[in-house]
Amino acid sequence: MADKKITQLTDLGSALAGVDLFHVVVDPTGTPINKSVSAENIFNHIPTWLGLAQTSQTGITGDGSTVSTINVTSAVTEVNATSAAAPCQMADGAPGQIKMILNTSTGGTNNVVVTPANLAGGSTITLNAPGESVICIFKASKWYVIGGHNFAVA
């Protein structure tokens, strides 16, 4: 194994376990030392803030009647209901997936009404005004609301 380049190693795919190890170079600008760290320690002790480099789903603009589809392939969806209400639908996600939906309207009080295929505790999520948001996690075959700002579940 020592004679292989990292790019020649077999891809683990999605089978990462908490005890699996990552190679880390400590102090690369000073005196570099090779060390290892477990996947569990990386994800349970993140030493800095997290950012999503993925582009948000945009382009959903309310016209009052067309039902738009919120994708489950991006972490964030921005919906603009400045001109009219924006009814939306959302399919089931993957287990553990987190989805954020933002009402990016610039004015007015047109509703963004999201109807997930399966929602725990209701059937719709409503964002009534600019700046409102909702965060959901997909578990046990349903979307569960876990946070946000001024959303309503009905």
Tab-separated table of N, CA, C and O in Angstrom, residues 3-4 14 63 68-70 77 100 105-108 127 131:
chain	number	residue	atom	x	y	z
A	3	ASP	N	3.356	1.935	-1.628
A	3	ASP	CA	3.863	2.296	-2.948
A	3	ASP	C	2.760	2.793	-3.877
A	3	ASP	O	2.977	2.956	-5.069
A	4	LYS	N	1.562	3.069	-3.340
A	4	LYS	CA	0.454	3.573	-4.154
A	4	LYS	C	0.239	5.058	-3.899
A	4	LYS	O	0.370	5.528	-2.769
A	14	SER	N	-19.834	5.389	-0.256
A	14	SER	CA	-20.612	5.898	0.874
A	14	SER	C	-20.489	5.007	2.111
A	14	SER	O	-21.261	5.145	3.051
A	63	ASP	N	-46.294	33.146	-9.561
A	63	ASP	CA	-47.214	33.795	-10.500
A	63	ASP	C	-48.644	33.607	-10.031
A	63	ASP	O	-49.591	33.952	-10.729
A	68	SER	N	-44.593	25.224	-8.611
A	68	SER	CA	-43.174	24.998	-8.908
A	68	SER	C	-42.655	23.817	-8.104
A	68	SER	O	-43.192	23.487	-7.050
A	69	THR	N	-41.582	23.199	-8.597
A	69	THR	CA	-40.989	22.065	-7.906
A	69	THR	C	-39.705	22.484	-7.207
A	69	THR	O	-38.781	22.993	-7.847
A	70	ILE	N	-39.686	22.294	-5.899
A	70	ILE	CA	-38.470	22.511	-5.116
A	70	ILE	C	-37.639	21.254	-5.272
A	70	ILE	O	-38.114	20.149	-4.988
A	77	THR	N	-33.035	26.312	-1.349
A	77	THR	CA	-33.897	26.795	-2.423
A	77	THR	C	-34.384	28.180	-2.051
A	77	THR	O	-34.842	28.407	-0.931
A	100	MET	N	-33.104	23.546	3.154
A	100	MET	CA	-33.455	24.891	3.605
A	100	MET	C	-34.218	25.608	2.505
A	100	MET	O	-33.804	25.565	1.337
A	105	SER	N	-38.388	37.152	-1.280
A	105	SER	CA	-39.181	38.239	-1.854
A	105	SER	C	-38.638	39.584	-1.394
A	105	SER	O	-38.106	39.716	-0.302
A	106	THR	N	-38.800	40.583	-2.236
A	106	THR	CA	-38.317	41.918	-1.898
A	106	THR	C	-39.401	42.795	-1.297
A	106	THR	O	-39.135	43.887	-0.839
A	107	GLY	N	-40.625	42.344	-1.307
A	107	GLY	CA	-41.706	43.121	-0.722
A	107	GLY	C	-43.004	42.357	-0.793
A	107	GLY	O	-43.108	41.304	-1.414
A	108	GLY	N	-44.021	42.893	-0.135
A	108	GLY	CA	-45.329	42.256	-0.178
A	108	GLY	C	-45.436	41.120	0.812
A	108	GLY	O	-44.511	40.804	1.529
A	127	LEU	N	-44.522	30.239	4.161
A	127	LEU	CA	-43.654	31.379	4.437
A	127	LEU	C	-44.422	32.601	3.930
A	127	LEU	O	-44.645	32.743	2.739
A	131	GLY	N	-37.884	37.129	3.982
A	131	GLY	CA	-36.987	36.792	5.075
A	131	GLY	C	-37.393	35.574	5.878
A	131	GLY	O	-36.618	35.094	6.698
